[in-house]
mmCIF file of C-alpha atoms and ligand atoms in Angstrom:
data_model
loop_
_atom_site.group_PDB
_atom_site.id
_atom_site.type_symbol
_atom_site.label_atom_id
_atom_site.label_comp_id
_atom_site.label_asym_id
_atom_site.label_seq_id
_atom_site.Cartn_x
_atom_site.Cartn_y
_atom_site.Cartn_z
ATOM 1 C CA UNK H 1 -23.861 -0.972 2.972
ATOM 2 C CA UNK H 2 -23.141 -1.470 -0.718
ATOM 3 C CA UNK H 3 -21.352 -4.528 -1.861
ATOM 4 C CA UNK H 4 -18.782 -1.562 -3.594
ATOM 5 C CA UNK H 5 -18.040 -0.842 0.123
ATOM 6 C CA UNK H 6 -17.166 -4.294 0.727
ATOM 7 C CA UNK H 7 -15.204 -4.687 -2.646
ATOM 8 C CA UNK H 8 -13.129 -1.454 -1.989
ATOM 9 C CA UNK H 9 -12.102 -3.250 1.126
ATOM 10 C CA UNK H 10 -10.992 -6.387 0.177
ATOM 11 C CA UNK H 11 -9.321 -4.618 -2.485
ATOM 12 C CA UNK H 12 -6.877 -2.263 0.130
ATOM 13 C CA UNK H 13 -6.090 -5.655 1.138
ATOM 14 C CA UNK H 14 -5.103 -7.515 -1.961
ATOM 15 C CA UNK H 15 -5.532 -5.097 -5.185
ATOM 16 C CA UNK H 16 -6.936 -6.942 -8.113
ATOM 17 C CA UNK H 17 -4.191 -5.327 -10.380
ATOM 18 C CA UNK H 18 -1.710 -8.127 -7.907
ATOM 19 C CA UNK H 19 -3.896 -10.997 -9.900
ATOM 20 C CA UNK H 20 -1.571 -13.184 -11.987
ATOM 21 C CA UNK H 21 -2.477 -12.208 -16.031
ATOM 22 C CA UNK H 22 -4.059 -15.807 -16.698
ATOM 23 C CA UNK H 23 -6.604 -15.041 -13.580
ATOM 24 C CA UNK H 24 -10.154 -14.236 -13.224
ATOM 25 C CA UNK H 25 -10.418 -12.256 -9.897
ATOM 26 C CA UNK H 26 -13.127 -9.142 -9.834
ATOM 27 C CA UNK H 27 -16.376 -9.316 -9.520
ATOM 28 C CA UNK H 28 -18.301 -12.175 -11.661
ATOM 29 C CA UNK H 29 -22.324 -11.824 -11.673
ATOM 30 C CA UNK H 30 -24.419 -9.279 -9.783
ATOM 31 C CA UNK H 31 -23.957 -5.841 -9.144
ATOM 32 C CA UNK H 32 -21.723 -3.765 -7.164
ATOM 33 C CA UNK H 33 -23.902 -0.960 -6.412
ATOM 34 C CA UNK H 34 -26.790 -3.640 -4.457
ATOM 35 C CA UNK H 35 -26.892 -2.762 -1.558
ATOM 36 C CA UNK H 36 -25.274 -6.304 0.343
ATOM 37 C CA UNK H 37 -27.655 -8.270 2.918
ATOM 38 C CA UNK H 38 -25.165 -10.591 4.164
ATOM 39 C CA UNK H 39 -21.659 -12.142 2.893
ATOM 40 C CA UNK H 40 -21.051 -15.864 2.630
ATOM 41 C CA UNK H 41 -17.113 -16.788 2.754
ATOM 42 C CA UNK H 42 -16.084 -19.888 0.404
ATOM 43 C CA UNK H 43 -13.104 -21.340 -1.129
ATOM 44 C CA UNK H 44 -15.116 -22.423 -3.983
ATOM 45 C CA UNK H 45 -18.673 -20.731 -4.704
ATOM 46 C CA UNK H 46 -20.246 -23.888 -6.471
ATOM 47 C CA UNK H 47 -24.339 -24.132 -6.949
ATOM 48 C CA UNK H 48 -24.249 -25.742 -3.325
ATOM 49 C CA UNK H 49 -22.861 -22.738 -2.525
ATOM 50 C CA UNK H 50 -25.724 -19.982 -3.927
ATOM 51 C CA UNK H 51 -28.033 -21.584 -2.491
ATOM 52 C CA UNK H 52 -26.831 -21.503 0.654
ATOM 53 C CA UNK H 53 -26.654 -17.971 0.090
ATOM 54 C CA UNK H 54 -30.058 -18.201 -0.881
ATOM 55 C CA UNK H 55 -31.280 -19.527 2.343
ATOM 56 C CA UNK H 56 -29.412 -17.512 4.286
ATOM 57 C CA UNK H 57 -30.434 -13.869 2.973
ATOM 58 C CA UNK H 58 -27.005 -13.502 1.874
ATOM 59 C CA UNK H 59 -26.500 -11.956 -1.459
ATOM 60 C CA UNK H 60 -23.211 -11.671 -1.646
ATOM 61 C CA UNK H 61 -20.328 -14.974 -2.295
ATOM 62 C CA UNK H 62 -17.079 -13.914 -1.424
ATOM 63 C CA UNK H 63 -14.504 -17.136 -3.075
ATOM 64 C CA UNK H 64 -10.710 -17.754 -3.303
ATOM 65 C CA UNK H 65 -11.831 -19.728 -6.597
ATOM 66 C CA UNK H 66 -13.250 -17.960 -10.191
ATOM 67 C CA UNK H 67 -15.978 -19.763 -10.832
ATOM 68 C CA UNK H 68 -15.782 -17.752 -14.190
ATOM 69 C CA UNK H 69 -12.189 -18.843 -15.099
ATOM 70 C CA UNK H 70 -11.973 -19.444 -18.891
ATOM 71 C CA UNK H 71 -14.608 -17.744 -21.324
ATOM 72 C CA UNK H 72 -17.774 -18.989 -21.519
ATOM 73 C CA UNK H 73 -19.913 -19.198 -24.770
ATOM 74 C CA UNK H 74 -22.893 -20.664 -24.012
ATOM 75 C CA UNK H 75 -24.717 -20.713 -20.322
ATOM 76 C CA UNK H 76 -27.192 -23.555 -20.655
ATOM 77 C CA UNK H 77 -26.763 -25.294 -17.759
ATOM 78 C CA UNK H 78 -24.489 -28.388 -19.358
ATOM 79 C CA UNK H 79 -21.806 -28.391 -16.292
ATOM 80 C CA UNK H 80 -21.600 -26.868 -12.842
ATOM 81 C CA UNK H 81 -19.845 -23.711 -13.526
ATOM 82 C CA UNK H 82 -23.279 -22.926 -16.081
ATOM 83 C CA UNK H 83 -25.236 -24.180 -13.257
ATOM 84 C CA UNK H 84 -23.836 -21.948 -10.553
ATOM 85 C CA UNK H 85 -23.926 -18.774 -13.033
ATOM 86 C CA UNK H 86 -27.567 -19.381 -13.523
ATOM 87 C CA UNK H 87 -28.514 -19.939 -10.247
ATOM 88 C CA UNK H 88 -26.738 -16.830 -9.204
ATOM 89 C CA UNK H 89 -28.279 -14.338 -11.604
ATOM 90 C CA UNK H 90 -31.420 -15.992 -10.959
ATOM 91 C CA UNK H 91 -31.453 -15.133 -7.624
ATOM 92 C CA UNK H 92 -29.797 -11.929 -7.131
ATOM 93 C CA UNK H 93 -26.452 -13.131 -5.887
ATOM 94 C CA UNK H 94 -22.990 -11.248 -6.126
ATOM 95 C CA UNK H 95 -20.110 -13.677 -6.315
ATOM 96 C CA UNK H 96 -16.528 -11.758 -5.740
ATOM 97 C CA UNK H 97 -13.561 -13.468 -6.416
ATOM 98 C CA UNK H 98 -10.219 -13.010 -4.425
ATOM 99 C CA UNK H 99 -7.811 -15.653 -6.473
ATOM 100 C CA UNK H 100 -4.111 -15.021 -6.966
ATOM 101 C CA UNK H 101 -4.345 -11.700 -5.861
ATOM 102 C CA UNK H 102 -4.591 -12.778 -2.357
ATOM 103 C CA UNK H 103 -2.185 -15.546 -2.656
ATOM 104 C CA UNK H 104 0.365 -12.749 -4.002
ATOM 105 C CA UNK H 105 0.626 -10.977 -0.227
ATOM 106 C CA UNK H 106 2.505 -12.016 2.096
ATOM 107 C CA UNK H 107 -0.284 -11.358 4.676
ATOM 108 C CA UNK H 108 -2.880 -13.767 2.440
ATOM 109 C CA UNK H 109 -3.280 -16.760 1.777
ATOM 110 C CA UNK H 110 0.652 -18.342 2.599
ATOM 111 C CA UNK H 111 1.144 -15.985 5.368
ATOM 112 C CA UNK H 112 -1.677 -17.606 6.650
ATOM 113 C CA UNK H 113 -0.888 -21.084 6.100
ATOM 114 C CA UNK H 114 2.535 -19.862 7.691
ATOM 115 C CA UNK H 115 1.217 -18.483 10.666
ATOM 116 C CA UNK H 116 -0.836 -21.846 11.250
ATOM 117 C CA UNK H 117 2.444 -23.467 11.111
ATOM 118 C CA UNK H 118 4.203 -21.076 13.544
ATOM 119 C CA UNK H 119 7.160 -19.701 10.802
ATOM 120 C CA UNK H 120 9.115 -17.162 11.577
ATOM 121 C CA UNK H 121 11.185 -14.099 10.001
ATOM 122 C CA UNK H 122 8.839 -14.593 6.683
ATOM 123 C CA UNK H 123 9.674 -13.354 3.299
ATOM 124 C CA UNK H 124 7.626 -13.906 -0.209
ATOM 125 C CA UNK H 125 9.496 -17.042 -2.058
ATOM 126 C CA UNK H 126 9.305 -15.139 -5.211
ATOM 127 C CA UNK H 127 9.177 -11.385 -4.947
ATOM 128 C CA UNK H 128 7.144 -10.018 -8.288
ATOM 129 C CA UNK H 129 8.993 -7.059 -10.034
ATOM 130 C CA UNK H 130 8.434 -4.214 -12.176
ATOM 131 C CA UNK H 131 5.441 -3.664 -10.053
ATOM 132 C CA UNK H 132 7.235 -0.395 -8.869
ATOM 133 C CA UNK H 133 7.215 3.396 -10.613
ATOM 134 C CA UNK H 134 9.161 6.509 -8.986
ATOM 135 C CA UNK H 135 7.476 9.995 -9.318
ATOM 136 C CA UNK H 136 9.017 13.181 -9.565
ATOM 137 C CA UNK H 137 7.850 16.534 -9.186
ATOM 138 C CA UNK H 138 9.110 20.252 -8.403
ATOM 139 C CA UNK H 139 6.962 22.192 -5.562
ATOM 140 C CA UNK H 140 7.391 25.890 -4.529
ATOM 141 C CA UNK H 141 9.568 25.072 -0.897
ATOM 142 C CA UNK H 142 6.532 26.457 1.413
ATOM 143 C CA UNK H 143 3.785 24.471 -0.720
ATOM 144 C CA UNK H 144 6.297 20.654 -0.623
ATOM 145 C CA UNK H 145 4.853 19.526 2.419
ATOM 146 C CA UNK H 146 1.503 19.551 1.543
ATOM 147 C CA UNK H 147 2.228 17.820 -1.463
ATOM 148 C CA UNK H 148 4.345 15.667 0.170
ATOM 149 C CA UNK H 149 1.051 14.618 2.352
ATOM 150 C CA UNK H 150 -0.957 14.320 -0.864
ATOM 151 C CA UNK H 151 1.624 11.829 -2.539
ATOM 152 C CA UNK H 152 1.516 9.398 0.901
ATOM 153 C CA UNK H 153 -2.653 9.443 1.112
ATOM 154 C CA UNK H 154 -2.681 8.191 -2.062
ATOM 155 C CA UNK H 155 -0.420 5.363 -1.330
ATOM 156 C CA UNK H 156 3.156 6.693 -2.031
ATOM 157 C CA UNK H 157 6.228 6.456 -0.471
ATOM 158 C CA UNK H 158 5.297 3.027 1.108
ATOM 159 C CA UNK H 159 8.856 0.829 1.501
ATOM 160 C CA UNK H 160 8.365 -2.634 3.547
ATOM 161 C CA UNK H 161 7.435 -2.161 6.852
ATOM 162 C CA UNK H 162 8.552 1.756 6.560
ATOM 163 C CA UNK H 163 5.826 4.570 5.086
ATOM 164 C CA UNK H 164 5.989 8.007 4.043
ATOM 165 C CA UNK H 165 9.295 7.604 2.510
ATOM 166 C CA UNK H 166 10.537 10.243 -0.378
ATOM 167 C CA UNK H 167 13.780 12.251 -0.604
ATOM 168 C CA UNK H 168 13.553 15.866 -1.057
ATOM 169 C CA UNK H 169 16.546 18.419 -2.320
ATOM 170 C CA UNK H 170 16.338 21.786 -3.302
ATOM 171 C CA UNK H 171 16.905 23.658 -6.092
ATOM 172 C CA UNK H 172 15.608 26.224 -8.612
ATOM 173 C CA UNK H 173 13.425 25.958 -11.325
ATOM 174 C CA UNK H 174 12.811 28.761 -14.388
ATOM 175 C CA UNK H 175 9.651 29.435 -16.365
ATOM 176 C CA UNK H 176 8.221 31.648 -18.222
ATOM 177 C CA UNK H 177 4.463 32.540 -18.665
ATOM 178 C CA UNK H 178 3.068 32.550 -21.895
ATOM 179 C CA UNK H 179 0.111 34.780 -23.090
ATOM 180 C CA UNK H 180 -2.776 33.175 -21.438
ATOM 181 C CA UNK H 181 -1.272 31.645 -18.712
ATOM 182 C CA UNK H 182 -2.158 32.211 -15.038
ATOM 183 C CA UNK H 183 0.863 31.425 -12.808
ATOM 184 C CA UNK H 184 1.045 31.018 -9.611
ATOM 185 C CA UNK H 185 4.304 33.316 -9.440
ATOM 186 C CA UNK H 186 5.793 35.238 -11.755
ATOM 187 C CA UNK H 187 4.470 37.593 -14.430
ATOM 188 C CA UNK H 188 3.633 36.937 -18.293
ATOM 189 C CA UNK H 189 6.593 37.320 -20.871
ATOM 190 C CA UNK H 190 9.064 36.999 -17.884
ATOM 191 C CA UNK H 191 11.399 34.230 -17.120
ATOM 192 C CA UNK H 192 10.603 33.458 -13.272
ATOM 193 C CA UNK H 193 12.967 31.906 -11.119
ATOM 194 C CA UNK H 194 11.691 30.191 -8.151
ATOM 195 C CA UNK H 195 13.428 28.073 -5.016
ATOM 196 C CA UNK H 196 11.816 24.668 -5.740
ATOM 197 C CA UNK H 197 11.868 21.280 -3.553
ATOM 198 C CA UNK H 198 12.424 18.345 -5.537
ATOM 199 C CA UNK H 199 10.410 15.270 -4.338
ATOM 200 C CA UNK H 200 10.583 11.804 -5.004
ATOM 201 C CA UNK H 201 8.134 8.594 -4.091
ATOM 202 C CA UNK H 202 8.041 5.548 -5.202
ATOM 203 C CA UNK H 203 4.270 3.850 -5.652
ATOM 204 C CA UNK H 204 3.032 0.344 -7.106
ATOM 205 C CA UNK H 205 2.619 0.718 -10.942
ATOM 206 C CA UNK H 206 -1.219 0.292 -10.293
ATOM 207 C CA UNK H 207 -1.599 3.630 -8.619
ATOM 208 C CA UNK H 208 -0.266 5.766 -10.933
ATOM 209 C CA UNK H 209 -3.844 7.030 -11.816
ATOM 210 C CA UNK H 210 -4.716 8.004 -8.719
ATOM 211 C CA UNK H 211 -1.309 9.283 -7.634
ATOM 212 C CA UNK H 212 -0.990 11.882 -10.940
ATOM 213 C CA UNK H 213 -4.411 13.216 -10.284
ATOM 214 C CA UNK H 214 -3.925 13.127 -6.362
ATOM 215 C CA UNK H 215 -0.694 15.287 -7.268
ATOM 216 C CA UNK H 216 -2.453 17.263 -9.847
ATOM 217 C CA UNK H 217 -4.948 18.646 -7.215
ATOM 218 C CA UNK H 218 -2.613 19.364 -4.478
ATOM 219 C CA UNK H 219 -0.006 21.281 -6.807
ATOM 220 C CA UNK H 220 0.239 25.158 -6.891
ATOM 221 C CA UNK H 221 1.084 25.281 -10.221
ATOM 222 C CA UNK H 222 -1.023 25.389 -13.433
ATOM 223 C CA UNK H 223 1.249 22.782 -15.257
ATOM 224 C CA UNK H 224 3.068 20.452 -12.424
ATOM 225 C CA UNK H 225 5.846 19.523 -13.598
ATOM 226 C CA UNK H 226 6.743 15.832 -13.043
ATOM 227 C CA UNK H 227 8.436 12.818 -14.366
ATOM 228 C CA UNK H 228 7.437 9.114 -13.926
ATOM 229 C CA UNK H 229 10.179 6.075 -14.001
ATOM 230 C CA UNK H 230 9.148 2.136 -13.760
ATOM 231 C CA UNK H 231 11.842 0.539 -11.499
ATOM 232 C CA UNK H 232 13.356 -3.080 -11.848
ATOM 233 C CA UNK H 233 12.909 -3.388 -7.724
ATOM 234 C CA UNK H 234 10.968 -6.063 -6.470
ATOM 235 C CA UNK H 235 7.920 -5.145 -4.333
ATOM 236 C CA UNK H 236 9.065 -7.601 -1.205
ATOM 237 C CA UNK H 237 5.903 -7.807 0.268
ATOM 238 C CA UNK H 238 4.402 -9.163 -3.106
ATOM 239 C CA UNK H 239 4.962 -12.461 -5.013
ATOM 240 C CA UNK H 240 4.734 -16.102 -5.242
ATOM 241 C CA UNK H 241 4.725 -18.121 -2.015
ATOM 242 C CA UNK H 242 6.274 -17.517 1.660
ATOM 243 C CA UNK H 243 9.356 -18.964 3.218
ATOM 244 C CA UNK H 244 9.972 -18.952 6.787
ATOM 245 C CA UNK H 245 11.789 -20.432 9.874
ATOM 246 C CA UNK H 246 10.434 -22.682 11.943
ATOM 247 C CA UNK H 247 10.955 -21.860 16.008
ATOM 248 C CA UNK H 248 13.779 -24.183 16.298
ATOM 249 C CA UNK H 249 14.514 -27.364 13.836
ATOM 250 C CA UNK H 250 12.635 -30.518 14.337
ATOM 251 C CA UNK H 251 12.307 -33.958 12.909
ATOM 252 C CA UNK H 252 11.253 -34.337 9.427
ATOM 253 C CA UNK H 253 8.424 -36.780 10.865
ATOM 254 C CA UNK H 254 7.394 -34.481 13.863
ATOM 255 C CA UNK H 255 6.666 -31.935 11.417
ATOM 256 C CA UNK H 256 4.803 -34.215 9.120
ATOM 257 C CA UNK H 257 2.749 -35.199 12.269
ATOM 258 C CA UNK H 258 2.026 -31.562 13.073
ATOM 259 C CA UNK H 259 1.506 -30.633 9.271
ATOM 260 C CA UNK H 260 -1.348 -33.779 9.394
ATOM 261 C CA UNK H 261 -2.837 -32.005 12.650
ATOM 262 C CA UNK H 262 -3.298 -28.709 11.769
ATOM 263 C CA UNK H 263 -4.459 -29.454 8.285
ATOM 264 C CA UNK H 264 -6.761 -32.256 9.719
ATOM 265 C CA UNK H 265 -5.323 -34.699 6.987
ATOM 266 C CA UNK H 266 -5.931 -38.055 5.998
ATOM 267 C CA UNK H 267 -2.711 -38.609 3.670
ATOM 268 C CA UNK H 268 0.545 -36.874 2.968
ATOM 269 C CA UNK H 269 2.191 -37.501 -0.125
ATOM 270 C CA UNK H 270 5.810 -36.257 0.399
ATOM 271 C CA UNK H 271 9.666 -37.462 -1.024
ATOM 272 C CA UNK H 272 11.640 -39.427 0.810
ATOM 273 C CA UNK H 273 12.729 -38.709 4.569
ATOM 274 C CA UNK H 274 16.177 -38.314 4.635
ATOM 275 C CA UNK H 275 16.405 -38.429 8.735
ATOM 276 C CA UNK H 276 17.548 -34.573 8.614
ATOM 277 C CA UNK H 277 16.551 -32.061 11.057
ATOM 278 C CA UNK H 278 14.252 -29.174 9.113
ATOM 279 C CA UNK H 279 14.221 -25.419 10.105
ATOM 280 C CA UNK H 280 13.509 -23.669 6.932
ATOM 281 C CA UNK H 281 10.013 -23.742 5.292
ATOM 282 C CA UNK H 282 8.437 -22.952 2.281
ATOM 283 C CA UNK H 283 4.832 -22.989 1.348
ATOM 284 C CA UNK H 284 2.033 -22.048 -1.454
ATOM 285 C CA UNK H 285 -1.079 -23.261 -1.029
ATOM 286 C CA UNK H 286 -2.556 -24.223 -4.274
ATOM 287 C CA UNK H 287 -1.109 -25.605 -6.857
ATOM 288 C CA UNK H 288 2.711 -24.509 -6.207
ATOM 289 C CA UNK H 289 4.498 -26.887 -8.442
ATOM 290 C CA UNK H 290 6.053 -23.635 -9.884
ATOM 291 C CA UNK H 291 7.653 -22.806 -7.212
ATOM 292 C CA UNK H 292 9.659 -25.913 -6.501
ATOM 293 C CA UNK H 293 13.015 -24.374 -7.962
ATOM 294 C CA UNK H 294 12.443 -20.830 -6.233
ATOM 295 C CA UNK H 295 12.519 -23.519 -3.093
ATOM 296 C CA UNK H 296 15.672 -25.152 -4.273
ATOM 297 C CA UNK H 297 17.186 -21.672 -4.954
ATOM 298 C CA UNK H 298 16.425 -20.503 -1.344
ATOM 299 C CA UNK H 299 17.418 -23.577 0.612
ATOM 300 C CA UNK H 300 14.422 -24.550 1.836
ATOM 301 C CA UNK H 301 14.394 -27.705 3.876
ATOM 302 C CA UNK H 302 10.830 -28.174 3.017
ATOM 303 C CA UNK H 303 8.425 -27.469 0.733
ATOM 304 C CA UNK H 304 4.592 -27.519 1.038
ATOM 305 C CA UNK H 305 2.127 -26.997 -1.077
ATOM 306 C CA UNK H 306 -0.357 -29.148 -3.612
ATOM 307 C CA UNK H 307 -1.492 -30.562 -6.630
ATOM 308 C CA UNK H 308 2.336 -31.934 -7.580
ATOM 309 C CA UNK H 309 2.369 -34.357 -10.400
ATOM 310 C CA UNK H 310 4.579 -37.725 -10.119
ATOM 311 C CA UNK H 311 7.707 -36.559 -12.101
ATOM 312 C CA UNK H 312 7.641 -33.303 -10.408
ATOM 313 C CA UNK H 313 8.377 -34.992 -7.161
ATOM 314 C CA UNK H 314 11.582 -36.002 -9.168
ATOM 315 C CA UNK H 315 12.116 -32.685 -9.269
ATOM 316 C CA UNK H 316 12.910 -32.021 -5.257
ATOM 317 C CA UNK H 317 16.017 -33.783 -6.336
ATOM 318 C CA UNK H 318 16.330 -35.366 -1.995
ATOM 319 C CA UNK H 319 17.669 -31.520 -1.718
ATOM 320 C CA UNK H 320 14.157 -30.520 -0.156
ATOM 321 C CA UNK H 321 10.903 -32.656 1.552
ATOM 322 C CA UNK H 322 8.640 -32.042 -0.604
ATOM 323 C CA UNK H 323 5.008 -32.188 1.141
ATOM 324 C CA UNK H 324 1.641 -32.448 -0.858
ATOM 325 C CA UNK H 325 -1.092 -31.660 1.352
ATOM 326 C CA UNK H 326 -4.133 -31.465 -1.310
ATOM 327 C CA UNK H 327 -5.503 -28.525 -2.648
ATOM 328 C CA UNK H 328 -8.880 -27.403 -0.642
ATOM 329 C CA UNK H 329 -6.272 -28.740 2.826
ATOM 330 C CA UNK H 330 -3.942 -26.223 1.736
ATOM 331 C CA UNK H 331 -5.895 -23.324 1.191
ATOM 332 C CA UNK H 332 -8.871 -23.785 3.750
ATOM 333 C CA UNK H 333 -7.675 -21.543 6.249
ATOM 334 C CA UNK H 334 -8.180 -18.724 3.890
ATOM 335 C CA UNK H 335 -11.665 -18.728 4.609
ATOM 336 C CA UNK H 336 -10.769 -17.689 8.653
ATOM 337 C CA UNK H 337 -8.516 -15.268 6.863
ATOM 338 C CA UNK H 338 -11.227 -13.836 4.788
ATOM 339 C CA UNK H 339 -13.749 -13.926 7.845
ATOM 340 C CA UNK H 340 -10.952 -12.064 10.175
ATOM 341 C CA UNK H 341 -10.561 -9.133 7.656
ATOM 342 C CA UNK H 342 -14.137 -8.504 6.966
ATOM 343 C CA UNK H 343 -15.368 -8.677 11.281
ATOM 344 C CA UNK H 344 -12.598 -6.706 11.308
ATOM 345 C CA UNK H 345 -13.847 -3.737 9.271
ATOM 346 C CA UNK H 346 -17.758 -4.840 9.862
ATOM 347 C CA UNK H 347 -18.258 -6.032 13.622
ATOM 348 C CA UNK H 348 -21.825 -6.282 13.450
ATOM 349 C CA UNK H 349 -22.427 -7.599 9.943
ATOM 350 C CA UNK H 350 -23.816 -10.653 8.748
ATOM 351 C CA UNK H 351 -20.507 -12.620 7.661
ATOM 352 C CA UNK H 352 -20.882 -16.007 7.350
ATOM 353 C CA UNK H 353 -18.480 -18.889 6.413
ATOM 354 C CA UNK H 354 -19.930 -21.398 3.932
ATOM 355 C CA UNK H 355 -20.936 -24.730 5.758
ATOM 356 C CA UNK H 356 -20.556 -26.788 2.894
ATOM 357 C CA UNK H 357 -17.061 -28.534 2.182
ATOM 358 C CA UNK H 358 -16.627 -27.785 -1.505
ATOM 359 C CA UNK H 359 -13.131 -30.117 -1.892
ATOM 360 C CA UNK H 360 -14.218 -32.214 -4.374
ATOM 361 C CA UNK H 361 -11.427 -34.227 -3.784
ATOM 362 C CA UNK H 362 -11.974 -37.690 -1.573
ATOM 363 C CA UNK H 363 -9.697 -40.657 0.152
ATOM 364 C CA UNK H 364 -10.577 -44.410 0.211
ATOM 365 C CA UNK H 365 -8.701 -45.444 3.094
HETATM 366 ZN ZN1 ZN W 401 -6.505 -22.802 -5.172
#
């Protein structure tokens, strides 16, 4: 198996066109046409962290984190990011990125944290939008099912949990063949009139590629006619953070307890208890700080996520809990995430999860 094979997966999963503009995500050192001896899972792929790879025959580093994140202009060896570069071209190691991409579906990284904590009726916290482009095209009636077909393998017509949507009406479309032409109906010099189907799919923005030339193929016609519009809908399923329900309202400390258990925490930083009875819960794990007045907006009883700075804890207003869990707590489920979705697709492949606890974060208690 090539490590392509791999990448194409992860990417059906969590397209790297979903990345936030300021991100790194892709594919950082190596080559995507090796042919992959073994996958090591990490949150963060530090040195540590290649040569485990190393030891383990595995060549390829699949991280939440960029190791590459801003440009580099030297690679001497001066700090760790250098470090881990070299010691992954020196020995032949792939390291893949998954970043913001994954935390932007609602099945990645916060849908897991969510389903750890048992939430319910889930939603992305902030939907993206403009991520959303209608076609149009005009199909002889007997040939607008196979198009139809053609449109939805290449990803069309995909609407929340509902696929293979498009609406179709009929009508009739003129042409005439010019000198040189070779239609499909009709003769040359003639204006043709022909009973059309109009059909219409919407598609994310980053398929449009694909789609056109998917289209292209499948059409009768020498020149498909077809229109393209970008849309102001939100893609629901994509976006900034989750919010959920919990199974029925509990104690603000009961859920603090249970957040510390499933997290395995030492300390909780959170705002003050206000004795209130919490149902509704929103999370980004990460550095969500951003997200604190989507959370207001929504109602949230709580809010958890990491890396909040002293006056943004101001921010929560005693409106909303706010719950700072740490940064490598909140995310390091997504390496079970990551491991699920690739023994998933490869049973009997070498995945591993790192062994080495890359938080670089510690607690004097
Ligand atoms: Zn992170």
């Amino acid at each position: 198996m090539k490590i392509s094979s791999v990448i194409e997966h992860l990417e059906t999963i969590a397209s790297t066109a979903f990345q936030e503009t300021y991100d790194n995500a892709g594919l950082l050192t190596g080559d995507a046409q090796w042919e992959c001896t073994g996958i090591i899972i990490a949150l963060d792929s530090t040195e540590e962290v290649v040569n485990e790879a190393v030891s383990k025959n595995c060549n390829l580093i699949i991280a939440h984190h960029p190791i590459i994140f801003k440009g580099l202009k030297k690679i001497n060896g001066k700090n760790y990011v250098e470090r881990t570069i070299i010691a992954a071209i020196k020995n032949d190691i792939a390291i893949y990125a998954i970043h913001t991409n994954l935390d932007n579906m609602i099945k990645g990284v916060n849908g897991k944290i969510a389903e750890l904590l048992s939430l319910q009726n889930l939603t992305v916290l902030q939907p993206r939008e403009q991520l959303l482009k209608k076609l149009v095209t005009f199909a002889p009636l007997e040939h607008a099912e196979n198009l139809r077909k053609a449109l939805f393998a290449a990803g069309a017509g995909k609407l929340g949990k509902y696929s293979e949507c498009s609406f179709n009406i009929e009508g009739t479309g003129t042409f005439k063949a010019e000198e040189g032409a070779d239609p499909f109906v009709g003769e040359i010099g003639q204006r043709h009139e022909e009973k059309e189907m109009k059909i219409e799919v919407i598609f994310p923005a980053f398929l449009q590629d694909k789609l056109v030339s998917a289209m292209i193929k499948a059409h009768p016609y020498e020149e498909a006619a077809y229109d393209i519009f970008s849309l102001g809908n939100y893609l629901t399923d994509v976006g900034s953070g989750v919010i959920g329900e919990l199974a029925e309202p509990i104690d603000q400390i009961l859920l603090l307890q249970k957040i510390k258990d499933i997290f395995g925490l030492q300390v909780i930083r959170h705002t003050s208890l206000s004795g209130a009875n919490v149902n509704k819960v929103a999370v980004c794990g990460g550095a969500g700080s951003f997200l604190i007045s989507a959370a207001l907006a929504s109602h949230a009883d709580v809010y958890i996520t990491a890396d909040i700075k002293y006056h943004e804890f101001f921010d929560a207003d005693s409106n909303l809990l706010l719950i700072d869990i740490g940064h490598y707590e909140s995310e390091q489920f997504t390496i079970d995430l990551l491991h699920d979705i690739l023994k998933q697709k490869y049973p009997n492949f070498a995945v591993l999860k790192t062994e080495i606890k890359t938080n670089p974060v510690h607690y004097f208690l």
